[in-house]
One Martini backbone bead per residue (centre of mass of N, CA, C, O) as a GRO file, in nm:
protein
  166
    1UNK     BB    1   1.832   1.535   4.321
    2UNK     BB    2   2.018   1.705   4.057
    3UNK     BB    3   2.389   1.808   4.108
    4UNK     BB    4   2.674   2.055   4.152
    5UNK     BB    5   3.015   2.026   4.152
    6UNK     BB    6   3.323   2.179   4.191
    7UNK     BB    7   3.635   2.020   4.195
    8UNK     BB    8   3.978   2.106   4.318
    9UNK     BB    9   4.260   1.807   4.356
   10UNK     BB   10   4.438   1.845   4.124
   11UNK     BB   11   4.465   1.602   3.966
   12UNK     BB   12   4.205   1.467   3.821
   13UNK     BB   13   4.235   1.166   3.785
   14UNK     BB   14   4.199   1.123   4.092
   15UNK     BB   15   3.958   1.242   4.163
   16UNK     BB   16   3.755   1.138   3.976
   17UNK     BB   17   3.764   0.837   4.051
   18UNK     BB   18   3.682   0.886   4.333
   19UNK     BB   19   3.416   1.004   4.272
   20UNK     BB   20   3.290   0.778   4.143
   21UNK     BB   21   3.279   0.583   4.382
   22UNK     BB   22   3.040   0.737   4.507
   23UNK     BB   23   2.735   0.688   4.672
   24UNK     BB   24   2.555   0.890   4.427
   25UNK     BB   25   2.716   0.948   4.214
   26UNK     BB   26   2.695   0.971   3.872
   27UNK     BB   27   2.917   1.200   3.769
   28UNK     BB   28   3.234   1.244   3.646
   29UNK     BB   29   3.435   1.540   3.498
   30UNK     BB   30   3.658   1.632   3.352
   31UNK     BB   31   3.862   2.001   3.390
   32UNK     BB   32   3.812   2.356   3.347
   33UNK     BB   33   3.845   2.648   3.589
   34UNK     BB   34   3.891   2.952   3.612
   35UNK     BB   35   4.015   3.114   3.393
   36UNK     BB   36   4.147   3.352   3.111
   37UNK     BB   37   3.985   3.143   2.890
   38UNK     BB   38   3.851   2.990   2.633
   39UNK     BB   39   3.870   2.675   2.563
   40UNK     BB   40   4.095   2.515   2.666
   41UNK     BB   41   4.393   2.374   2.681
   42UNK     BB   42   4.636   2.144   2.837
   43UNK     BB   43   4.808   2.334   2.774
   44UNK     BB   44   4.728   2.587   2.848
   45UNK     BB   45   4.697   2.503   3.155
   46UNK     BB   46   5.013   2.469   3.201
   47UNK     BB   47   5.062   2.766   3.025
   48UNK     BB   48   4.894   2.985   3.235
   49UNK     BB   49   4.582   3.050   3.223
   50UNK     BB   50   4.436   2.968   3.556
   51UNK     BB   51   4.310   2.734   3.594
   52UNK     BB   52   4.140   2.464   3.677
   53UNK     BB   53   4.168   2.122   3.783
   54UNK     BB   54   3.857   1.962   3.772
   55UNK     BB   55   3.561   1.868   3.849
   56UNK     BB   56   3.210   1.745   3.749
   57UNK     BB   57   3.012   1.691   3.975
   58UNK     BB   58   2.729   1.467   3.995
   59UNK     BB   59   2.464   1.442   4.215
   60UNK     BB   60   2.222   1.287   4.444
   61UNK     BB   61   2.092   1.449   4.704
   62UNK     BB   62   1.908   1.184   4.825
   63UNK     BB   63   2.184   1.008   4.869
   64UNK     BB   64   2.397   1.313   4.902
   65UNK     BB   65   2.550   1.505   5.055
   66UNK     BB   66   2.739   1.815   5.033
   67UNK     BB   67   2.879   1.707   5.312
   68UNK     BB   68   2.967   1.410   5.224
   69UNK     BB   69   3.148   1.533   4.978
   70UNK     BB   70   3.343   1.685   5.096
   71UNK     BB   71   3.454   1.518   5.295
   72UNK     BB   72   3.577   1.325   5.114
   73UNK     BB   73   3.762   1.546   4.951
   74UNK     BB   74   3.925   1.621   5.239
   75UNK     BB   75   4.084   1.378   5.212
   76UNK     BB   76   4.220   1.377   4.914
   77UNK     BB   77   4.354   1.670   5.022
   78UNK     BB   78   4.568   1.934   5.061
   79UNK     BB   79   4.419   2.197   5.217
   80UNK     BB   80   4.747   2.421   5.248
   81UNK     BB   81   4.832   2.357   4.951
   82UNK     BB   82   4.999   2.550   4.728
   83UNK     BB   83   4.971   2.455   4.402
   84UNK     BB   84   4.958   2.185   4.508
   85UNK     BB   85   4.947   1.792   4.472
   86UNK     BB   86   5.170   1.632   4.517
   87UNK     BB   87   5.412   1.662   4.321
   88UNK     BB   88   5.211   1.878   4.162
   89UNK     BB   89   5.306   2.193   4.007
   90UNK     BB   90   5.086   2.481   4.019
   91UNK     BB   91   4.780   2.668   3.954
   92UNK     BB   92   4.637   2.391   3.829
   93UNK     BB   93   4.687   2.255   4.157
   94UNK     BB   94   4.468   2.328   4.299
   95UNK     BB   95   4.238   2.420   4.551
   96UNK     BB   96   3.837   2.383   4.476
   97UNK     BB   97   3.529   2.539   4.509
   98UNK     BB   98   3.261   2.552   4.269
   99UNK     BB   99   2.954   2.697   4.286
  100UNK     BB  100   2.630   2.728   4.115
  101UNK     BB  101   2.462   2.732   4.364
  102UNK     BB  102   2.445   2.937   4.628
  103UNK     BB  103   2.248   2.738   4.830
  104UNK     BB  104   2.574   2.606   4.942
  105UNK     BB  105   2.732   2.838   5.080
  106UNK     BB  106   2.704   2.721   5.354
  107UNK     BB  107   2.780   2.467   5.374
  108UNK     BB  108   3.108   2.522   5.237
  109UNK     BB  109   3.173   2.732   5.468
  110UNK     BB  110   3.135   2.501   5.713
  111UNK     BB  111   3.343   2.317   5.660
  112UNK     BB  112   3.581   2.484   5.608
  113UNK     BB  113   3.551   2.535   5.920
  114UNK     BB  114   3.584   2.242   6.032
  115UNK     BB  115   3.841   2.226   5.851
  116UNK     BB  116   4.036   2.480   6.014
  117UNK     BB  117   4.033   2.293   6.317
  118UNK     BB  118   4.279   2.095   6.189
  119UNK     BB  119   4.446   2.388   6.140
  120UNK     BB  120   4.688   2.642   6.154
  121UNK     BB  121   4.689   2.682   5.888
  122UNK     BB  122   4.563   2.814   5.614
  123UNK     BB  123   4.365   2.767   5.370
  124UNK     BB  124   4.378   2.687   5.003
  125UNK     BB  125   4.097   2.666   4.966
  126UNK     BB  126   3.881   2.747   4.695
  127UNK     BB  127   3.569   2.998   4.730
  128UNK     BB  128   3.411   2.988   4.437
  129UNK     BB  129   3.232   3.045   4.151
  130UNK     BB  130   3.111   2.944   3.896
  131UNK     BB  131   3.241   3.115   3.578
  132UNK     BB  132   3.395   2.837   3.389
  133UNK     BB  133   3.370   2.562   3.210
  134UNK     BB  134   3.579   2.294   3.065
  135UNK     BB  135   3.638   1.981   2.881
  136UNK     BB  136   3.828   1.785   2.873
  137UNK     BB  137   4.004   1.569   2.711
  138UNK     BB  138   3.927   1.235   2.618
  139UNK     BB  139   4.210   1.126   2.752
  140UNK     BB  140   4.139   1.220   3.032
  141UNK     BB  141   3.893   1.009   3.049
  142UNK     BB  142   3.889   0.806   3.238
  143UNK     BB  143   4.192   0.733   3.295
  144UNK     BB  144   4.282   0.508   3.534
  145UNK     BB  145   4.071   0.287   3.372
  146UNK     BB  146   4.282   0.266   3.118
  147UNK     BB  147   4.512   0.334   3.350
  148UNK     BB  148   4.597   0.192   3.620
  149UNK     BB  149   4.932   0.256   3.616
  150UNK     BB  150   4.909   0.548   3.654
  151UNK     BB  151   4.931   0.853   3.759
  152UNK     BB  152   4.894   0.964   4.121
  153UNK     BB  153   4.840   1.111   4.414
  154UNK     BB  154   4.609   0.919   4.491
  155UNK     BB  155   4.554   0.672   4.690
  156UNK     BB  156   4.366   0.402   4.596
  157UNK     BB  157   4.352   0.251   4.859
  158UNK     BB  158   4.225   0.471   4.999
  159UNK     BB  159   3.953   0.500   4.856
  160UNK     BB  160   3.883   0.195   4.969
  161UNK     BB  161   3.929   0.277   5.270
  162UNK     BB  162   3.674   0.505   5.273
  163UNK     BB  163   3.473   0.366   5.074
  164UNK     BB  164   3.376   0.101   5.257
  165UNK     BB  165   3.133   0.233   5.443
  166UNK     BB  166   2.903   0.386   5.299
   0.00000   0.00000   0.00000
């Protein structure tokens, strides 16, 4: 069964390349979530928009849970830091979990609450509806795969020795 998470990591592109990794994964997709506009530009979310830098994971329900999709997203975020992930600075660069079926919200309660074990502060990742998603623009997507060398927060080493056991 072919279903649908929105996950904010930080900036997208290295969510984005980690989520393509995981064996279930059909699809990731930038994008920008829940801010104050329809249709923002990449500019319009670095100034101010309120969006957040999403992945658009479509994952196969029967080859992966979503709950061993989020442990996955969980290893590559900081989920205590409050909009920053690794350099990056700004309110677009939350971390946070956004979801379309109603019916994933135990699941996503249940990992927060057991990834909230693992930490004295409270967690930072936000936990709420996707309100609307828009594609951000064509030379972010699959940025990473075009530029290898581009800028990352997520080490990429780190992606492959995670993923190697799945």
């Amino acid at each position: 069964m072919q279903k649908e998470i929105y996950l904010a990591g930080g900036c997208f592109w290295g969510t984005e390349a980690f989520m393509q990794r995981i064996n279930g994964v059909i699809d990731a997709e930038s994008g920008y979530a829940n801010g104050g506009s329809l249709n923002p530009t990449y500019h319009d979310v670095c100034n101010g928009s309120g969006h957040a830098e999403v992945v658009k994971v479509t994952y196969d329900a029967d080859k992966i849970s979503l709950a061993k999709l989020l442990d996955y997203y969980f290893k590559v975020i900081d989920p205590i830091s409050v909009n920053q992930q690794g350099a990056d600075k700004g309110i677009q660069y939350r971390t946070g979990i956004y979801y379309v079926d109603p019916q994933d919200l135990p699941t996503i309660e249940k990992a927060l609450a057991d990834l909230q074990t693992q930490y004295a502060e409270p967690l930072a990742v936000e936990n709420e509806p996707l309100e609307h998603y828009f594609p951000a623009e064509a030379y972010h997507q699959d940025y990473l795969d075009k530029n290898p060398n581009g800028y990352c927060h997520i080490d990429i080493q780190l992606m492959n020795e995670i993923l190697k056991n799945q």
